[in-house]
Short mmCIF file of C-alpha atoms and ligand atoms in Angstrom, two decimals:
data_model
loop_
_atom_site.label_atom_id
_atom_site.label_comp_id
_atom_site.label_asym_id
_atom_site.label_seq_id
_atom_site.Cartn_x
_atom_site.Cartn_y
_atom_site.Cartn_z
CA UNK A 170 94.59 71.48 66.87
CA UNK A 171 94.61 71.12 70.63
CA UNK A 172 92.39 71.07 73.03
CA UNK A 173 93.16 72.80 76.63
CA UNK A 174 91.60 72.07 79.64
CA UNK A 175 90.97 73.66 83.02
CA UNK A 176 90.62 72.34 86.50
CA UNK A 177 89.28 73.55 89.35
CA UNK A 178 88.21 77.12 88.02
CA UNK A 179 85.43 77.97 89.58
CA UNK A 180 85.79 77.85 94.25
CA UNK A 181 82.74 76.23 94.69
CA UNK A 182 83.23 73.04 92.22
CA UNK A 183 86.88 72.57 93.99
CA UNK A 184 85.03 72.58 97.06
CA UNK A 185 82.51 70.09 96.07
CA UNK A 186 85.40 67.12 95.16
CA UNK A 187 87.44 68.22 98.06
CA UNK A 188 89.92 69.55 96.19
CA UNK A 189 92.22 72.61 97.29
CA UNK A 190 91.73 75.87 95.21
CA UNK A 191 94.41 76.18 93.21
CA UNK A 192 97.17 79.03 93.33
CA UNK A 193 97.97 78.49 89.80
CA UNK A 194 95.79 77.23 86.79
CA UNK A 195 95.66 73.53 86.55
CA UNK A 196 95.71 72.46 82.61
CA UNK A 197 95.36 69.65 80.99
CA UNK A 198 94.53 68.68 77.51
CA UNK A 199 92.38 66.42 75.20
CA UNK A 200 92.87 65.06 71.80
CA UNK A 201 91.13 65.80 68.58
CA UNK A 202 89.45 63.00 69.25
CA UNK A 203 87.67 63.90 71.79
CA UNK A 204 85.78 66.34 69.96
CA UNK A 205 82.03 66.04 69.02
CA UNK A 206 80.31 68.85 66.81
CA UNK A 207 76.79 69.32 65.39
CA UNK A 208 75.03 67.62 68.03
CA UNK A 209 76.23 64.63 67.25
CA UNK A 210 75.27 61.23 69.64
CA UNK A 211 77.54 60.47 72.98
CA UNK A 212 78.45 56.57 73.34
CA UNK A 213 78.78 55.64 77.20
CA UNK A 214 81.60 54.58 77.13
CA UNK A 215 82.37 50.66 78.47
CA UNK A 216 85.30 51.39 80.66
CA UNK A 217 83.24 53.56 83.30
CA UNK A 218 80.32 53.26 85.52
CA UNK A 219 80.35 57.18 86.65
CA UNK A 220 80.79 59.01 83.28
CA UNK A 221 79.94 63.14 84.79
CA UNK A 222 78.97 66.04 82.75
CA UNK A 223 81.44 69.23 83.23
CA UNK A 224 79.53 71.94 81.28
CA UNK A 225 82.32 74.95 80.76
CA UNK A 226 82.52 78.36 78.42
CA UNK A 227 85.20 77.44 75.68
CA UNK A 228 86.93 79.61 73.92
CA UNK A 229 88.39 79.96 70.38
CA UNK A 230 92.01 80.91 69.58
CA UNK A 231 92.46 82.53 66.51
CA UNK A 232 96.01 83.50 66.05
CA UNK A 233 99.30 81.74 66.75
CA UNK A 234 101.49 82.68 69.84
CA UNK A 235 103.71 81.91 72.84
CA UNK A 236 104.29 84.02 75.89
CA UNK A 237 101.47 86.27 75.44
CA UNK A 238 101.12 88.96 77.92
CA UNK A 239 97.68 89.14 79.89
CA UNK A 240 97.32 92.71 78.76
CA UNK A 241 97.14 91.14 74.77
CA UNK A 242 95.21 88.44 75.31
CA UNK A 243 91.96 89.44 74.28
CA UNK A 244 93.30 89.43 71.09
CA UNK A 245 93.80 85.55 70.86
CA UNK A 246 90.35 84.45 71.07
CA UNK A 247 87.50 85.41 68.99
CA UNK A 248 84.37 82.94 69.83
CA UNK A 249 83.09 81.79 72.36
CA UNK A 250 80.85 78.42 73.17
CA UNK A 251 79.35 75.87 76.09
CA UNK A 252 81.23 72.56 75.61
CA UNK A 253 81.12 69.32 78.14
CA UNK A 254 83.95 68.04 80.02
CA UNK A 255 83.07 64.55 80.32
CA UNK A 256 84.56 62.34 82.76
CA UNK A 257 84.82 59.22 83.70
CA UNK A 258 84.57 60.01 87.84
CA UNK A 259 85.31 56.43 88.91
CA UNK A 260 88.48 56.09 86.77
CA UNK A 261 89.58 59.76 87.73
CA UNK A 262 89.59 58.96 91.57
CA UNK A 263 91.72 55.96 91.12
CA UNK A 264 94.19 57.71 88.72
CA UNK A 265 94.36 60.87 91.84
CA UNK A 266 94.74 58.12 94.03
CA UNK A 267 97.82 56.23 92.96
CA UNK A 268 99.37 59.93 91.65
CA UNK A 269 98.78 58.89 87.90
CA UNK A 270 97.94 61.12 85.15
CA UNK A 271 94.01 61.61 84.31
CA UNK A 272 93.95 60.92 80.51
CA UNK A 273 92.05 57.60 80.63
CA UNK A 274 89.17 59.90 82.41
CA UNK A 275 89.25 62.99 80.78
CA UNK A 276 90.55 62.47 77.16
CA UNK A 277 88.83 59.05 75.83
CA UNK A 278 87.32 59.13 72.16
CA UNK A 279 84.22 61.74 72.20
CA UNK A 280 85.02 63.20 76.08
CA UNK A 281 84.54 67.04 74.39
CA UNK A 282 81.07 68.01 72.55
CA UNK A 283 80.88 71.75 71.67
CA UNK A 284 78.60 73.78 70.97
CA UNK A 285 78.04 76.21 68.01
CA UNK A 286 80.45 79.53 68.78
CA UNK A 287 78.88 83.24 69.01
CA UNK A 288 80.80 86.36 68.42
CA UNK A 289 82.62 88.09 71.74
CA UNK A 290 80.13 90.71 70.84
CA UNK A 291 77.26 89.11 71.75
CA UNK A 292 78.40 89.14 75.83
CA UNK A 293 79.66 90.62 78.67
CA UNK A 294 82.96 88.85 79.17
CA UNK A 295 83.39 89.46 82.38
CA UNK A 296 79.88 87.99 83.18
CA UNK A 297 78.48 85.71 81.00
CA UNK A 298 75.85 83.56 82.22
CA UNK A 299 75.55 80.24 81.14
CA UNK A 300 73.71 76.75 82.15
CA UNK A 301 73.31 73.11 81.84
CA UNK A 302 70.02 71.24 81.39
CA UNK A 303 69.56 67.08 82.06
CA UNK A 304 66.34 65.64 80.35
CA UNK A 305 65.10 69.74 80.95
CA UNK A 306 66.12 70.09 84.42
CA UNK A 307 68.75 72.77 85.31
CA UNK A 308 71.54 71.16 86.73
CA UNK A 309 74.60 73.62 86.32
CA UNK A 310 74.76 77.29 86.45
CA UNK A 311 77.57 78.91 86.27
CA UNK A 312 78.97 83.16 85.53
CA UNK A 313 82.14 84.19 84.84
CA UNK A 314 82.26 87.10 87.19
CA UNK A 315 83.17 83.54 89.55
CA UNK A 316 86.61 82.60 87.63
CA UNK A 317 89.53 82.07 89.62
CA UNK A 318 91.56 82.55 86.89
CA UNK A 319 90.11 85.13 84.07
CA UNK A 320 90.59 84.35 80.47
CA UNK A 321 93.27 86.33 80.18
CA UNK A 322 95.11 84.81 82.65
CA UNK A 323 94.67 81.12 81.21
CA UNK A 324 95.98 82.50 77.72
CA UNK A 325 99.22 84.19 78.91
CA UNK A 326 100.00 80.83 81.26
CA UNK A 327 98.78 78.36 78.90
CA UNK A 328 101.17 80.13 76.21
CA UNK A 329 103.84 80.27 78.36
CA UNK A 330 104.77 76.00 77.86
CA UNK A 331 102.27 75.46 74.90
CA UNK A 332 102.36 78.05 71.25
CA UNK A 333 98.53 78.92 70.70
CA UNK A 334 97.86 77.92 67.55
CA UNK A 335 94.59 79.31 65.47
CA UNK A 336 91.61 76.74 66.13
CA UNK A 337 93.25 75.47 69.47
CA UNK A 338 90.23 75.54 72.07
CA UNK A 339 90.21 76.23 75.54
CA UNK A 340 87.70 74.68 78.33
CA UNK A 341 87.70 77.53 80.62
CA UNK A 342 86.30 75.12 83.58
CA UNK A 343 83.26 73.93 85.42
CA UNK A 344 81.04 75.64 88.38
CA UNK A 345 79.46 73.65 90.69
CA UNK A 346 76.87 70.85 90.21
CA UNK A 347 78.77 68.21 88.10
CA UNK A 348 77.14 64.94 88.26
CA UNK A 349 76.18 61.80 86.89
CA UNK A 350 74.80 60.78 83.07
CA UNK A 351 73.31 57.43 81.98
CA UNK A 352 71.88 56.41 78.83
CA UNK A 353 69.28 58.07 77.24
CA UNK A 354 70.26 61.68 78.59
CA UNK A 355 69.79 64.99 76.75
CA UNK A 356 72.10 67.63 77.74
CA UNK A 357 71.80 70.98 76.37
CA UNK A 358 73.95 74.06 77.08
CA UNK A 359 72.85 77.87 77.29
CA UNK A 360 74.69 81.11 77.10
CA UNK A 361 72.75 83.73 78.32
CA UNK A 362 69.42 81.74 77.63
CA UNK A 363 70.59 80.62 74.67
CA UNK A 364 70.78 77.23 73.37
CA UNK A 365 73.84 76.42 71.49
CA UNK A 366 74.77 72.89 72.59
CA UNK A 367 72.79 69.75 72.40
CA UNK A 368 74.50 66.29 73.45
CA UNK A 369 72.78 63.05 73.12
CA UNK A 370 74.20 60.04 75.31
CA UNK A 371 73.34 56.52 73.63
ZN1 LIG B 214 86.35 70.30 83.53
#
Protein backbone atom coordinates (compact mmCIF):
# COMPACT_ATOMS: atom_id res chain seq x y z
CA UNK A 1 0.00 0.00 0.00
CA UNK A 2 1.26 3.48 -0.75
CA UNK A 3 0.56 6.52 0.20
CA UNK A 4 0.70 9.62 -2.43
CA UNK A 5 1.06 12.98 -1.64
CA UNK A 6 0.38 16.38 -3.16
CA UNK A 7 2.05 19.72 -2.92
CA UNK A 8 1.08 22.89 -3.56
CA UNK A 9 -2.57 22.12 -4.87
CA UNK A 10 -4.51 24.61 -3.93
CA UNK A 11 -2.97 28.82 -5.31
CA UNK A 12 -3.56 30.32 -2.23
CA UNK A 13 -1.54 27.78 0.23
CA UNK A 14 1.54 28.07 -2.44
CA UNK A 15 1.18 31.61 -1.96
CA UNK A 16 1.21 31.56 1.72
CA UNK A 17 4.95 29.58 1.96
CA UNK A 18 6.17 31.56 -0.95
CA UNK A 19 6.23 28.92 -3.08
CA UNK A 20 5.69 29.16 -7.02
CA UNK A 21 2.42 27.48 -8.33
CA UNK A 22 3.34 24.64 -9.88
CA UNK A 23 2.98 23.79 -13.74
CA UNK A 24 2.94 20.20 -13.01
CA UNK A 25 1.73 18.19 -9.87
CA UNK A 26 4.32 17.93 -7.23
CA UNK A 27 4.10 14.23 -5.52
CA UNK A 28 5.54 12.80 -2.96
CA UNK A 29 4.83 9.85 -0.83
CA UNK A 30 4.56 8.45 2.78
CA UNK A 31 4.97 5.08 4.24
CA UNK A 32 2.49 2.75 5.78
CA UNK A 33 3.70 3.93 8.66
CA UNK A 34 2.60 6.97 8.62
CA UNK A 35 -0.86 6.01 8.76
CA UNK A 36 -3.21 6.51 11.80
CA UNK A 37 -6.94 5.16 11.67
CA UNK A 38 -9.85 5.14 14.16
CA UNK A 39 -8.99 8.21 15.84
CA UNK A 40 -6.24 6.98 17.22
CA UNK A 41 -3.70 9.49 19.56
CA UNK A 42 -0.85 11.73 17.63
CA UNK A 43 2.69 11.65 19.53
CA UNK A 44 4.60 15.10 18.94
CA UNK A 45 7.11 13.97 17.71
CA UNK A 46 10.84 14.85 19.48
CA UNK A 47 12.70 15.82 16.39
CA UNK A 48 10.51 19.08 15.67
CA UNK A 49 9.49 22.21 17.31
CA UNK A 50 6.92 23.34 14.36
CA UNK A 51 4.95 20.08 13.70
CA UNK A 52 1.77 21.88 11.11
CA UNK A 53 -1.51 20.40 10.36
CA UNK A 54 -2.20 20.01 6.37
CA UNK A 55 -5.91 18.95 6.37
CA UNK A 56 -6.53 17.50 2.55
CA UNK A 57 -9.54 15.32 0.73
CA UNK A 58 -7.92 11.77 0.20
CA UNK A 59 -8.91 9.54 -2.01
CA UNK A 60 -9.20 5.72 -2.33
CA UNK A 61 -7.85 3.66 -5.27
CA UNK A 62 -9.58 0.68 -5.88
CA UNK A 63 -8.22 -1.04 -8.86
CA UNK A 64 -4.68 -1.64 -10.14
CA UNK A 65 -3.21 0.44 -13.09
CA UNK A 66 -0.48 2.40 -14.88
CA UNK A 67 -0.88 5.06 -17.50
CA UNK A 68 -4.40 5.73 -16.95
CA UNK A 69 -5.96 8.22 -19.16
CA UNK A 70 -7.71 11.32 -17.41
CA UNK A 71 -10.86 10.48 -19.28
CA UNK A 72 -10.87 6.81 -17.06
CA UNK A 73 -9.92 7.97 -14.04
CA UNK A 74 -12.96 8.22 -12.20
CA UNK A 75 -12.96 4.77 -12.29
CA UNK A 76 -9.84 4.29 -9.97
CA UNK A 77 -11.11 5.74 -6.89
CA UNK A 78 -14.14 4.88 -5.03
CA UNK A 79 -14.04 6.76 -1.42
CA UNK A 80 -13.31 9.56 -0.41
CA UNK A 81 -12.00 11.06 3.20
CA UNK A 82 -10.29 14.28 5.20
CA UNK A 83 -6.79 13.07 6.25
CA UNK A 84 -3.81 15.40 7.85
CA UNK A 85 -0.61 16.08 6.27
CA UNK A 86 1.50 16.60 9.15
CA UNK A 87 4.70 18.28 8.98
CA UNK A 88 7.41 18.99 10.65
CA UNK A 89 7.76 22.94 9.22
CA UNK A 90 11.15 23.59 10.85
CA UNK A 91 12.81 20.43 9.44
CA UNK A 92 11.03 20.99 5.95
CA UNK A 93 12.63 24.54 5.49
CA UNK A 94 16.05 23.27 6.15
CA UNK A 95 15.66 20.17 3.88
CA UNK A 96 14.25 23.06 0.83
CA UNK A 97 17.10 24.90 1.85
CA UNK A 98 20.12 22.74 1.28
CA UNK A 99 18.01 21.03 -1.95
CA UNK A 100 17.43 17.73 0.13
CA UNK A 101 14.53 15.54 -0.08
CA UNK A 102 11.51 16.21 2.53
CA UNK A 103 10.98 12.69 4.02
CA UNK A 104 12.29 13.44 7.54
CA UNK A 105 9.27 16.20 7.52
CA UNK A 106 6.62 14.72 5.81
CA UNK A 107 6.85 10.86 6.19
CA UNK A 108 7.96 10.19 10.04
CA UNK A 109 6.00 7.34 11.98
CA UNK A 110 2.15 8.57 12.36
CA UNK A 111 2.59 11.91 9.81
CA UNK A 112 -0.99 10.60 7.99
CA UNK A 113 -4.34 10.19 10.23
CA UNK A 114 -7.45 9.52 8.06
CA UNK A 115 -10.55 9.75 8.45
CA UNK A 116 -13.47 7.26 7.97
CA UNK A 117 -14.22 7.15 3.87
CA UNK A 118 -17.87 8.03 2.39
CA UNK A 119 -19.15 6.83 -0.88
CA UNK A 120 -18.42 9.28 -4.17
CA UNK A 121 -22.14 9.42 -3.98
CA UNK A 122 -22.50 11.29 -1.15
CA UNK A 123 -20.74 14.66 -3.02
CA UNK A 124 -20.30 16.87 -5.63
CA UNK A 125 -16.82 16.08 -6.85
CA UNK A 126 -16.16 18.91 -8.39
CA UNK A 127 -17.04 20.92 -5.18
CA UNK A 128 -16.80 19.37 -2.11
CA UNK A 129 -16.52 21.42 0.84
CA UNK A 130 -14.54 20.46 3.57
CA UNK A 131 -12.84 22.01 6.93
CA UNK A 132 -10.48 21.79 9.75
CA UNK A 133 -11.26 22.55 13.40
CA UNK A 134 -8.30 23.26 16.34
CA UNK A 135 -9.68 22.83 19.98
CA UNK A 136 -13.32 23.92 17.93
CA UNK A 137 -12.04 26.77 16.08
CA UNK A 138 -12.15 26.69 12.23
CA UNK A 139 -8.85 26.95 11.01
CA UNK A 140 -8.88 25.49 7.34
CA UNK A 141 -11.46 25.63 4.73
CA UNK A 142 -10.96 24.45 1.73
CA UNK A 143 -13.42 23.34 -1.90
CA UNK A 144 -12.40 21.55 -4.61
CA UNK A 145 -13.85 23.75 -7.27
CA UNK A 146 -10.03 25.54 -6.11
CA UNK A 147 -7.71 22.46 -7.35
CA UNK A 148 -4.99 23.22 -9.53
CA UNK A 149 -4.79 19.95 -10.56
CA UNK A 150 -8.34 17.91 -10.55
CA UNK A 151 -8.42 14.38 -9.43
CA UNK A 152 -8.29 13.16 -12.55
CA UNK A 153 -5.38 14.74 -13.44
CA UNK A 154 -3.30 13.49 -10.27
CA UNK A 155 -4.43 9.80 -11.20
CA UNK A 156 -3.36 9.74 -14.89
CA UNK A 157 0.24 11.57 -13.77
CA UNK A 158 0.67 9.78 -10.65
CA UNK A 159 0.15 6.43 -12.80
CA UNK A 160 2.27 7.45 -15.30
CA UNK A 161 5.86 6.55 -12.94
CA UNK A 162 3.94 4.71 -10.08
CA UNK A 163 1.12 1.34 -10.93
CA UNK A 164 -2.04 2.26 -8.73
CA UNK A 165 -2.55 -0.44 -6.77
CA UNK A 166 -6.16 -1.14 -4.91
CA UNK A 167 -5.93 0.51 -1.28
CA UNK A 168 -3.10 2.99 -2.43
CA UNK A 169 -4.34 6.53 -1.07
CA UNK A 170 -3.95 9.77 -2.42
CA UNK A 171 -3.64 13.25 -0.36
CA UNK A 172 -5.13 15.45 -2.87
CA UNK A 173 -3.45 18.66 -1.05
CA UNK A 174 -3.97 21.46 1.38
CA UNK A 175 -5.83 25.07 0.99
CA UNK A 176 -4.74 27.76 2.82
CA UNK A 177 -4.41 28.21 6.63
CA UNK A 178 -1.83 25.50 7.64
CA UNK A 179 -0.38 26.18 10.93
CA UNK A 180 0.98 25.19 14.07
CA UNK A 181 -0.13 22.13 16.70
CA UNK A 182 1.14 21.59 20.27
CA UNK A 183 0.18 19.17 22.77
CA UNK A 184 -3.08 18.69 23.86
CA UNK A 185 -4.78 19.65 20.40
CA UNK A 186 -8.01 18.19 18.96
CA UNK A 187 -8.26 18.32 15.33
CA UNK A 188 -11.28 17.22 13.64
CA UNK A 189 -12.04 17.15 9.89
CA UNK A 190 -15.48 17.83 8.03
CA UNK A 191 -16.78 17.05 4.63
CA UNK A 192 -19.60 18.95 3.89
CA UNK A 193 -20.37 19.49 7.71
CA UNK A 194 -19.61 16.29 8.43
CA UNK A 195 -17.32 14.94 10.92
CA UNK A 196 -15.32 12.04 9.83
CA UNK A 197 -11.85 12.66 11.28
CA UNK A 198 -10.80 13.13 14.82
CA UNK A 199 -6.91 13.42 15.70
CA UNK A 200 -5.67 13.67 19.16
CA UNK A 201 -1.99 15.12 19.63
CA UNK A 202 -0.37 13.80 23.03
ZN1 LIG B 1 0.13 18.50 2.18
Amino acid sequence: MKIFCIGRNYADHAKELNNAVPSQPLIFMKPPTALVRNGRDVYYPEFTKDMHYEAEIVLKVCRNGRHVEEKFAHKYFDAISIGIDFTARDVQSKCKAKGHPWEIAKAFDDSAPIGEFIELSEVNLEEINFHLTQNGVTVQKGNTKDLIFPFATLISYISKFFRLQKGDLIFTGTPAGVGPTKIGDKLEGFIEGKKLLQCNVK
